[in-house]
PDB file of C-alpha atoms in Angstrom:
ATOM      1  CA  VAL A 194      -0.172   0.024  -0.018  1.00 40.00           C
ATOM      2  CA  GLN A 195       1.411   3.318  -1.091  1.00 41.00           C
ATOM      3  CA  LEU A 196      -0.039   5.930   1.491  1.00 42.00           C
ATOM      4  CA  GLU A 197       0.814   9.613   1.045  1.00 42.00           C
ATOM      5  CA  LEU A 198      -0.019  12.188   3.589  1.00 41.00           C
ATOM      6  CA  LEU A 199      -0.207  15.645   2.152  1.00 42.00           C
ATOM      7  CA  GLU A 200      -0.902  17.429   5.361  1.00 42.00           C
ATOM      8  CA  ASP A 201       2.469  16.062   7.132  1.00 43.00           C
ATOM      9  CA  LEU A 202       4.345  15.538   4.000  1.00 41.00           C
ATOM     10  CA  VAL A 203       5.191  11.795   4.878  1.00 42.00           C
ATOM     11  CA  ARG A 204       5.184   8.920   2.294  1.00 41.00           C
ATOM     12  CA  LEU A 205       5.098   5.889   3.716  1.00 41.00           C
ATOM     13  CA  ARG A 206       5.389   2.105   2.201  1.00 43.00           C
ATOM     14  CA  VAL A 207       3.625  -0.754   3.992  1.00 42.00           C
ATOM     15  CA  GLU A 208       3.732  -4.101   3.344  1.00 43.00           C
ATOM     16  CA  LEU A 209       0.096  -5.931   4.270  1.00 44.00           C
ATOM     17  CA  GLY A 210      -0.777  -9.508   4.488  1.00 45.00           C
ATOM     18  CA  ASP A 211       1.204 -12.604   5.301  1.00 44.00           C
ATOM     19  CA  ARG A 212       0.687 -14.365   1.964  1.00 44.00           C
ATOM     20  CA  PRO A 213       3.869 -14.601  -0.928  1.00 45.00           C
ATOM     21  CA  ASP A 214       1.907 -12.471  -3.155  1.00 46.00           C
ATOM     22  CA  GLY A 215       1.447  -9.712  -0.757  1.00 47.00           C
ATOM     23  CA  ALA A 216      -2.534 -10.065  -1.079  1.00 47.00           C
ATOM     24  CA  SER A 217      -4.291  -8.519   2.046  1.00 47.00           C
ATOM     25  CA  LYS A 218      -7.963  -9.056   3.026  1.00 48.00           C
ATOM     26  CA  LEU A 219      -8.106  -6.442   5.712  1.00 49.00           C
ATOM     27  CA  ASN A 220     -11.096  -4.243   5.874  1.00 47.00           C
ATOM     28  CA  ALA A 221     -10.908  -0.232   6.087  1.00 45.00           C
ATOM     29  CA  LEU A 222     -10.752  -0.392   9.959  1.00 46.00           C
ATOM     30  CA  GLU A 223      -7.999  -2.553  10.275  1.00 51.00           C
ATOM     31  CA  LEU A 224      -6.197  -0.972   7.501  1.00 52.00           C
ATOM     32  CA  ALA A 225      -6.685   2.397   9.328  1.00 50.00           C
ATOM     33  CA  SER A 226      -5.224   0.412  12.568  1.00 52.00           C
ATOM     34  CA  ARG A 227      -2.277  -1.062  10.996  1.00 53.00           C
ATOM     35  CA  LEU A 228      -1.480   2.433   9.445  1.00 53.00           C
ATOM     36  CA  SER A 229      -2.038   4.184  12.428  1.00 52.00           C
ATOM     37  CA  PHE A 230       0.386   1.938  14.623  1.00 51.00           C
ATOM     38  CA  ALA A 231       3.097   1.959  11.838  1.00 52.00           C
ATOM     39  CA  LEU A 232       2.882   5.952  11.895  1.00 50.00           C
ATOM     40  CA  TRP A 233       2.341   7.017  15.365  1.00 47.00           C
ATOM     41  CA  GLY A 234       2.120   3.857  17.859  1.00 51.00           C
ATOM     42  CA  ARG A 235      -1.367   4.119  18.444  1.00 49.00           C
ATOM     43  CA  SER A 236      -4.822   3.367  17.369  1.00 48.00           C
ATOM     44  CA  PRO A 237      -7.202   5.621  15.173  1.00 47.00           C
ATOM     45  CA  SER A 238      -9.182   7.997  16.549  1.00 46.00           C
ATOM     46  CA  ALA A 239     -12.596   6.667  15.674  1.00 47.00           C
ATOM     47  CA  GLU A 240     -14.651   5.876  18.476  1.00 52.00           C
ATOM     48  CA  LEU A 241     -14.903   1.781  18.662  1.00 63.00           C
ATOM     49  CA  LEU A 242     -18.042   0.300  20.640  1.00 74.00           C
ATOM     50  CA  VAL A 243     -19.428  -2.758  22.002  1.00 85.00           C
ATOM     51  CA  LEU A 244     -23.128  -2.545  21.693  1.00 85.00           C
ATOM     52  CA  ARG A 245     -26.066  -4.549  23.457  1.00 86.00           C
ATOM     53  CA  VAL A 246     -29.117  -4.670  21.012  1.00 88.00           C
ATOM     54  CA  ASP A 247     -32.351  -5.296  22.051  1.00 89.00           C
ATOM     55  CA  PRO A 248     -33.703  -8.378  19.810  1.00 88.00           C
ATOM     56  CA  ALA A 249     -37.184  -7.040  20.081  1.00 91.00           C
ATOM     57  CA  SER A 250     -37.147  -3.444  19.742  1.00 92.00           C
ATOM     58  CA  GLY A 251     -33.600  -2.979  18.074  1.00 91.00           C
ATOM     59  CA  ALA A 252     -32.591  -0.459  20.584  1.00 91.00           C
ATOM     60  CA  GLN A 253     -28.946  -0.283  21.038  1.00 90.00           C
ATOM     61  CA  THR A 254     -26.935   0.545  24.133  1.00 89.00           C
ATOM     62  CA  PRO A 255     -23.111   1.157  24.220  1.00 87.00           C
ATOM     63  CA  ILE A 256     -21.582  -1.151  26.861  1.00 88.00           C
ATOM     64  CA  SER A 257     -17.853  -0.356  26.670  1.00 85.00           C
ATOM     65  CA  SER A 258     -15.932   1.758  24.313  1.00 78.00           C
ATOM     66  CA  ALA A 259     -12.279   2.271  23.152  1.00 72.00           C
ATOM     67  CA  GLY A 260      -9.733   1.407  26.010  1.00 86.00           C
ATOM     68  CA  LEU A 261      -7.631  -1.780  26.071  1.00 91.00           C
ATOM     69  CA  PHE A 262      -8.661  -2.825  22.345  1.00 88.00           C
ATOM     70  CA  VAL A 263      -9.408  -1.618  18.702  1.00 85.00           C
ATOM     71  CA  ASN A 264     -10.891  -3.332  15.667  1.00 85.00           C
ATOM     72  CA  PRO A 265     -13.427  -5.817  17.641  1.00 88.00           C
ATOM     73  CA  LEU A 266     -14.940  -8.800  15.808  1.00 89.00           C
ATOM     74  CA  GLY A 267     -15.848 -11.576  17.550  1.00 91.00           C
ATOM     75  CA  VAL A 268     -18.149 -11.703  20.494  1.00 93.00           C
ATOM     76  CA  ALA A 269     -19.473 -14.425  23.220  1.00 95.00           C
ATOM     77  CA  VAL A 270     -21.295 -14.096  26.994  1.00 94.00           C
ATOM     78  CA  ASP A 271     -20.297 -16.064  29.480  1.00 95.00           C
ATOM     79  CA  ARG A 272     -22.232 -17.654  32.204  1.00 93.00           C
ATOM     80  CA  ASN A 273     -21.524 -14.830  34.429  1.00 92.00           C
ATOM     81  CA  GLY A 274     -22.951 -12.167  31.980  1.00 93.00           C
ATOM     82  CA  ASP A 275     -19.339 -10.920  31.285  1.00 95.00           C
ATOM     83  CA  VAL A 276     -18.691 -10.431  27.414  1.00 95.00           C
ATOM     84  CA  LEU A 277     -15.574 -11.718  25.624  1.00 95.00           C
ATOM     85  CA  VAL A 278     -14.373  -9.871  22.714  1.00 95.00           C
ATOM     86  CA  CYS A 279     -11.526 -11.026  20.309  1.00 93.00           C
ATOM     87  CA  ALA A 280      -9.909  -7.749  19.019  1.00 91.00           C
ATOM     88  CA  THR A 281      -6.724  -5.960  18.521  1.00 87.00           C
ATOM     89  CA  GLY A 282      -4.631  -4.551  21.378  1.00 87.00           C
ATOM     90  CA  ALA A 283      -4.752  -0.710  21.624  1.00 82.00           C
ATOM     91  CA  ALA A 284      -1.323  -0.702  22.957  1.00 83.00           C
ATOM     92  CA  SER A 285       0.381  -3.721  21.609  1.00 85.00           C
ATOM     93  CA  GLY A 286      -1.165  -4.060  17.944  1.00 85.00           C
ATOM     94  CA  ALA A 287      -1.258  -7.702  18.836  1.00 88.00           C
ATOM     95  CA  GLY A 288      -4.208  -9.854  18.688  1.00 91.00           C
ATOM     96  CA  GLY A 289      -5.991 -10.657  21.686  1.00 95.00           C
ATOM     97  CA  VAL A 290      -8.926 -11.774  23.942  1.00 96.00           C
ATOM     98  CA  TYR A 291     -10.515  -9.081  26.097  1.00 96.00           C
ATOM     99  CA  ARG A 292     -13.398  -9.460  28.916  1.00 96.00           C
ATOM    100  CA  ILE A 293     -15.831  -6.580  29.478  1.00 95.00           C
ATOM    101  CA  VAL A 294     -17.656  -6.918  32.893  1.00 94.00           C
ATOM    102  CA  THR A 295     -21.212  -6.783  33.007  1.00 88.00           C
ATOM    103  CA  GLY A 296     -22.762  -3.709  34.435  1.00 87.00           C
ATOM    104  CA  SER A 297     -19.776  -1.704  34.619  1.00 90.00           C
ATOM    105  CA  GLY A 298     -18.137  -2.102  31.358  1.00 90.00           C
ATOM    106  CA  ALA A 299     -14.831  -2.348  32.781  1.00 93.00           C
ATOM    107  CA  GLN A 300     -11.965  -3.932  30.319  1.00 93.00           C
ATOM    108  CA  SER A 301      -9.413  -6.650  31.185  1.00 95.00           C
ATOM    109  CA  VAL A 302      -7.008  -8.812  29.014  1.00 95.00           C
ATOM    110  CA  VAL A 303      -7.818 -12.367  29.188  1.00 97.00           C
ATOM    111  CA  SER A 304      -5.108 -13.071  26.679  1.00 96.00           C
ATOM    112  CA  GLU A 305      -2.901 -11.369  24.429  1.00 95.00           C
ATOM    113  CA  ALA A 306      -0.083 -12.238  21.635  1.00 93.00           C
ATOM    114  CA  GLY A 307       1.248 -15.411  21.420  1.00 95.00           C
ATOM    115  CA  MET A 308      -0.660 -17.287  19.097  1.00 95.00           C
ATOM    116  CA  LEU A 309      -3.129 -14.953  18.542  1.00 94.00           C
ATOM    117  CA  ALA A 310      -2.508 -13.034  15.333  1.00 92.00           C
ATOM    118  CA  GLY A 311      -5.844 -12.298  13.730  1.00 91.00           C
ATOM    119  CA  PRO A 312      -8.788 -13.315  16.200  1.00 94.00           C
ATOM    120  CA  ALA A 313     -11.805 -13.231  14.392  1.00 93.00           C
ATOM    121  CA  GLY A 314     -14.464 -15.335  15.980  1.00 95.00           C
ATOM    122  CA  ILE A 315     -14.730 -16.627  19.597  1.00 97.00           C
ATOM    123  CA  ALA A 316     -17.301 -19.114  21.553  1.00 97.00           C
ATOM    124  CA  ILE A 317     -17.533 -20.811  24.752  1.00 97.00           C
ATOM    125  CA  ALA A 318     -17.318 -24.344  25.388  1.00 96.00           C
ATOM    126  CA  ALA A 319     -19.566 -25.976  28.334  1.00 95.00           C
ATOM    127  CA  ASP A 320     -16.215 -26.185  30.248  1.00 95.00           C
ATOM    128  CA  GLY A 321     -15.973 -22.500  30.186  1.00 96.00           C
ATOM    129  CA  THR A 322     -12.998 -22.459  28.033  1.00 97.00           C
ATOM    130  CA  LEU A 323     -12.511 -20.042  25.149  1.00 98.00           C
ATOM    131  CA  LEU A 324     -12.461 -21.300  21.219  1.00 98.00           C
ATOM    132  CA  VAL A 325     -10.870 -18.623  18.956  1.00 98.00           C
ATOM    133  CA  SER A 326     -10.855 -18.708  15.439  1.00 96.00           C
ATOM    134  CA  ASP A 327      -7.937 -16.714  13.780  1.00 94.00           C
ATOM    135  CA  LEU A 328      -7.143 -16.135  10.666  1.00 89.00           C
ATOM    136  CA  GLY A 329      -3.603 -14.505  10.715  1.00 88.00           C
ATOM    137  CA  ALA A 330      -2.514 -17.652  13.326  1.00 91.00           C
ATOM    138  CA  PHE A 331       0.439 -20.120  12.594  1.00 89.00           C
ATOM    139  CA  GLY A 332       1.847 -18.233   9.705  1.00 86.00           C
ATOM    140  CA  GLY A 333      -1.477 -17.370   8.039  1.00 81.00           C
ATOM    141  CA  PRO A 334      -3.282 -20.667   7.294  1.00 84.00           C
ATOM    142  CA  GLY A 335      -5.135 -19.803  10.674  1.00 92.00           C
ATOM    143  CA  GLY A 336      -6.730 -22.147  13.039  1.00 95.00           C
ATOM    144  CA  VAL A 337      -8.636 -22.486  16.411  1.00 97.00           C
ATOM    145  CA  ILE A 338      -6.940 -21.423  19.608  1.00 97.00           C
ATOM    146  CA  ARG A 339      -8.096 -23.026  23.092  1.00 98.00           C
ATOM    147  CA  VAL A 340      -7.810 -19.981  25.557  1.00 98.00           C
ATOM    148  CA  ASP A 341      -7.955 -20.611  29.394  1.00 98.00           C
ATOM    149  CA  PRO A 342     -10.430 -17.633  30.658  1.00 97.00           C
ATOM    150  CA  THR A 343      -8.527 -17.525  33.944  1.00 96.00           C
ATOM    151  CA  SER A 344      -4.870 -17.684  33.348  1.00 97.00           C
ATOM    152  CA  GLY A 345      -4.955 -16.783  29.519  1.00 97.00           C
ATOM    153  CA  THR A 346      -3.023 -19.945  28.271  1.00 98.00           C
ATOM    154  CA  GLN A 347      -3.084 -20.472  24.962  1.00 98.00           C
ATOM    155  CA  THR A 348      -3.096 -24.152  23.228  1.00 98.00           C
ATOM    156  CA  VAL A 349      -3.938 -25.402  19.639  1.00 97.00           C
ATOM    157  CA  VAL A 350      -6.887 -27.072  18.762  1.00 97.00           C
ATOM    158  CA  SER A 351      -6.570 -27.538  14.843  1.00 97.00           C
ATOM    159  CA  SER A 352      -4.339 -25.410  12.441  1.00 94.00           C
ATOM    160  CA  GLY A 353      -3.472 -25.726   8.879  1.00 91.00           C
ATOM    161  CA  GLY A 354      -5.620 -28.491   7.137  1.00 92.00           C
ATOM    162  CA  MET A 355      -8.264 -26.957   4.857  1.00 93.00           C
ATOM    163  CA  PHE A 356      -8.331 -23.543   6.935  1.00 94.00           C
ATOM    164  CA  VAL A 357      -7.352 -20.789   4.976  1.00 91.00           C
ATOM    165  CA  ASP A 358      -9.284 -17.739   6.609  1.00 91.00           C
ATOM    166  CA  PRO A 359     -11.546 -19.102   9.548  1.00 94.00           C
ATOM    167  CA  ILE A 360     -13.962 -16.511  11.056  1.00 93.00           C
ATOM    168  CA  GLY A 361     -17.098 -17.618  12.398  1.00 94.00           C
ATOM    169  CA  ILE A 362     -17.166 -20.239  15.043  1.00 96.00           C
ATOM    170  CA  ALA A 363     -19.963 -22.252  16.898  1.00 96.00           C
ATOM    171  CA  VAL A 364     -19.632 -25.249  19.657  1.00 95.00           C
ATOM    172  CA  ALA A 365     -22.442 -27.752  19.372  1.00 93.00           C
ATOM    173  CA  ALA A 366     -23.923 -29.554  22.426  1.00 91.00           C
ATOM    174  CA  ASN A 367     -21.963 -32.375  21.817  1.00 91.00           C
ATOM    175  CA  GLY A 368     -18.660 -30.400  21.974  1.00 94.00           C
ATOM    176  CA  ASP A 369     -17.780 -30.469  18.309  1.00 95.00           C
ATOM    177  CA  LEU A 370     -16.760 -27.178  16.778  1.00 97.00           C
ATOM    178  CA  TYR A 371     -18.181 -25.541  13.602  1.00 96.00           C
ATOM    179  CA  VAL A 372     -15.881 -22.804  11.652  1.00 96.00           C
ATOM    180  CA  ALA A 373     -16.819 -20.725   8.915  1.00 94.00           C
ATOM    181  CA  ASP A 374     -14.020 -20.158   6.471  1.00 92.00           C
ATOM    182  CA  GLU A 375     -14.479 -17.553   3.643  1.00 88.00           C
ATOM    183  CA  SER A 376     -11.898 -18.556   1.555  1.00 84.00           C
ATOM    184  CA  ALA A 377     -11.504 -22.381   1.887  1.00 83.00           C
ATOM    185  CA  HIS A 378     -12.294 -24.505  -1.286  1.00 80.00           C
ATOM    186  CA  LEU A 379     -10.594 -22.505  -3.567  1.00 77.00           C
ATOM    187  CA  GLY A 380     -12.022 -19.391  -2.240  1.00 74.00           C
ATOM    188  CA  SER A 381     -15.865 -20.316  -2.185  1.00 76.00           C
ATOM    189  CA  GLY A 382     -15.967 -20.576   1.315  1.00 85.00           C
ATOM    190  CA  MET A 383     -16.699 -23.793   3.737  1.00 90.00           C
ATOM    191  CA  VAL A 384     -17.959 -24.952   6.798  1.00 93.00           C
ATOM    192  CA  LEU A 385     -15.588 -27.123   8.591  1.00 94.00           C
ATOM    193  CA  ARG A 386     -16.473 -29.490  11.580  1.00 95.00           C
ATOM    194  CA  VAL A 387     -13.325 -29.577  13.984  1.00 97.00           C
ATOM    195  CA  ASP A 388     -13.170 -32.537  16.769  1.00 97.00           C
ATOM    196  CA  PRO A 389     -12.276 -30.626  19.752  1.00 96.00           C
ATOM    197  CA  VAL A 390      -9.577 -33.185  21.123  1.00 96.00           C
ATOM    198  CA  THR A 391      -7.725 -34.329  17.844  1.00 97.00           C
ATOM    199  CA  GLY A 392      -8.432 -31.307  15.979  1.00 97.00           C
ATOM    200  CA  ALA A 393      -8.990 -33.300  12.964  1.00 97.00           C
ATOM    201  CA  GLN A 394     -11.218 -31.620  10.331  1.00 96.00           C
ATOM    202  CA  ASP A 395     -14.032 -32.495   7.791  1.00 94.00           C
ATOM    203  CA  SER A 396     -16.247 -30.560   5.205  1.00 92.00           C
ATOM    204  CA  VAL A 397     -19.685 -29.986   6.359  1.00 91.00           C
ATOM    205  CA  ARG A 398     -20.581 -27.447   3.464  1.00 87.00           C
ATOM    206  CA  SER A 399     -18.760 -25.640   0.738  1.00 83.00           C
ATOM    207  CA  GLY A 400     -19.581 -24.208  -2.497  1.00 76.00           C
ATOM    208  CA  GLY A 401     -23.002 -23.713  -3.493  1.00 78.00           C
ATOM    209  CA  SER A 402     -24.576 -20.625  -2.277  1.00 79.00           C
ATOM    210  CA  PHE A 403     -21.591 -19.727  -0.186  1.00 84.00           C
ATOM    211  CA  VAL A 404     -19.147 -16.943  -1.278  1.00 84.00           C
ATOM    212  CA  ASP A 405     -17.948 -15.577   1.949  1.00 87.00           C
ATOM    213  CA  PRO A 406     -19.292 -17.583   4.963  1.00 89.00           C
ATOM    214  CA  LEU A 407     -18.258 -15.392   8.134  1.00 90.00           C
ATOM    215  CA  GLY A 408     -20.947 -15.586  11.203  1.00 91.00           C
ATOM    216  CA  ILE A 409     -22.030 -19.137  12.218  1.00 94.00           C
ATOM    217  CA  ALA A 410     -24.299 -20.205  15.163  1.00 94.00           C
ATOM    218  CA  PHE A 411     -26.693 -22.968  16.195  1.00 91.00           C
ATOM    219  CA  GLU A 412     -30.486 -22.503  15.864  1.00 85.00           C
ATOM    220  CA  PRO A 413     -32.622 -24.623  17.947  1.00 79.00           C
ATOM    221  CA  GLY A 414     -34.149 -27.328  16.405  1.00 76.00           C
ATOM    222  CA  ALA A 415     -32.968 -26.160  13.203  1.00 74.00           C
ATOM    223  CA  GLY A 416     -29.205 -26.760  12.862  1.00 86.00           C
ATOM    224  CA  LEU A 417     -26.397 -24.171  11.654  1.00 91.00           C
ATOM    225  CA  VAL A 418     -27.198 -20.891  10.429  1.00 91.00           C
ATOM    226  CA  ILE A 419     -24.472 -19.219   8.520  1.00 91.00           C
ATOM    227  CA  VAL A 420     -24.170 -15.620   7.653  1.00 91.00           C
ATOM    228  CA  ASP A 421     -22.701 -14.629   4.288  1.00 90.00           C
ATOM    229  CA  PRO A 422     -22.459 -10.747   2.950  1.00 88.00           C
ATOM    230  CA  ASN A 423     -22.057 -11.849  -0.789  1.00 87.00           C
ATOM    231  CA  ALA A 424     -24.236 -14.744  -1.068  1.00 84.00           C
ATOM    232  CA  TYR A 425     -27.354 -14.919  -3.403  1.00 83.00           C
ATOM    233  CA  GLY A 426     -25.917 -13.125  -6.251  1.00 82.00           C
ATOM    234  CA  GLY A 427     -24.094 -10.207  -3.835  1.00 81.00           C
ATOM    235  CA  GLY A 428     -27.030  -9.356  -1.622  1.00 83.00           C
ATOM    236  CA  GLY A 429     -25.901 -11.676   1.109  1.00 85.00           C
ATOM    237  CA  GLY A 430     -28.254 -13.665   3.317  1.00 86.00           C
ATOM    238  CA  VAL A 431     -28.794 -16.136   5.911  1.00 88.00           C
ATOM    239  CA  THR A 432     -28.365 -20.173   5.135  1.00 87.00           C
ATOM    240  CA  ARG A 433     -29.415 -22.947   7.149  1.00 88.00           C
ATOM    241  CA  VAL A 434     -27.338 -26.214   7.023  1.00 89.00           C
ATOM    242  CA  ASP A 435     -28.036 -29.747   8.305  1.00 87.00           C
ATOM    243  CA  PRO A 436     -24.808 -30.086  10.549  1.00 86.00           C
ATOM    244  CA  ALA A 437     -24.973 -33.858   9.780  1.00 81.00           C
ATOM    245  CA  ARG A 438     -25.861 -34.091   6.242  1.00 78.00           C
ATOM    246  CA  GLY A 439     -24.254 -30.830   5.120  1.00 69.00           C
ATOM    247  CA  VAL A 440     -27.533 -29.902   3.110  1.00 66.00           C
ATOM    248  CA  THR A 441     -29.438 -26.599   3.358  1.00 62.00           C
ATOM    249  CA  TRP A 442     -32.806 -26.710   4.774  1.00 50.00           C
ATOM    250  CA  GLY A 443     -34.138 -25.714   1.184  1.00 50.00           C
ATOM    251  CA  GLU A 444     -32.496 -28.787  -0.253  1.00 38.00           C
ATOM    252  CA  VAL A 445     -33.908 -30.898   2.001  1.00 36.00           C
ATOM    253  CA  LYS A 446     -37.790 -29.557   1.584  1.00 36.00           C
ATOM    254  CA  ALA A 447     -36.870 -29.943  -2.411  1.00 33.00           C
ATOM    255  CA  ARG A 448     -36.157 -33.645  -1.822  1.00 36.00           C
ATOM    256  CA  TYR A 449     -39.153 -34.370   0.355  1.00 34.00           C
ATOM    257  CA  ALA A 450     -41.443 -32.779  -2.304  1.00 36.00           C
ATOM    258  CA  ARG A 451     -40.340 -35.123  -5.170  1.00 37.00           C
TER     259      ARG A 451
END
């Protein structure tokens, strides 16, 4: 990226991305954050908020802003009601997981740097440990990292393999992990199942309506729901997928209709 700041008469060349061709999939906020750190050693001045949204009315309430992190991406809520956010450290510029105390909005570092390079998604296992999908970890192919919520200790769950840009993550009732990777399967996106003990990966669904699958969650009684901003002709949408068979609910209905 060639950047020219006419006001300060500064010209800077910044190499972005870990890929051999220098390609980068940073969004505008990530780009601004990295350039700001390179130039001034601090985060951009834009106000960054974590919001609570009422599912019925849509009312938005800020619960925490600025502070320890910038560029918050993934979010989860633990059994105490505290909010866990994966983001970039405001001081270090490294990836990290941060806790926001319910009620007060006070922030603290759970775990920072180490294996965390580009944390994008976070989920909480039944035992309370944190599972983070990181698209920049392990030299670029990304993976899933387990984080102890008390000590901050990081351990590898799964890395490399079919991962390219793992972003969203969800935990099934039996403990299996489901990861939405926007660039797997030759760039058309994939949902992967990951064994939480062995780290073994297998494909649940790829291609089809997927273009850039990002968010993933379990819907009671309906399996997985996946958000893709570029699916269905570019307008984006939400797709239900049966985690056992890898088919969409539209495909299931079509089969029974024959």
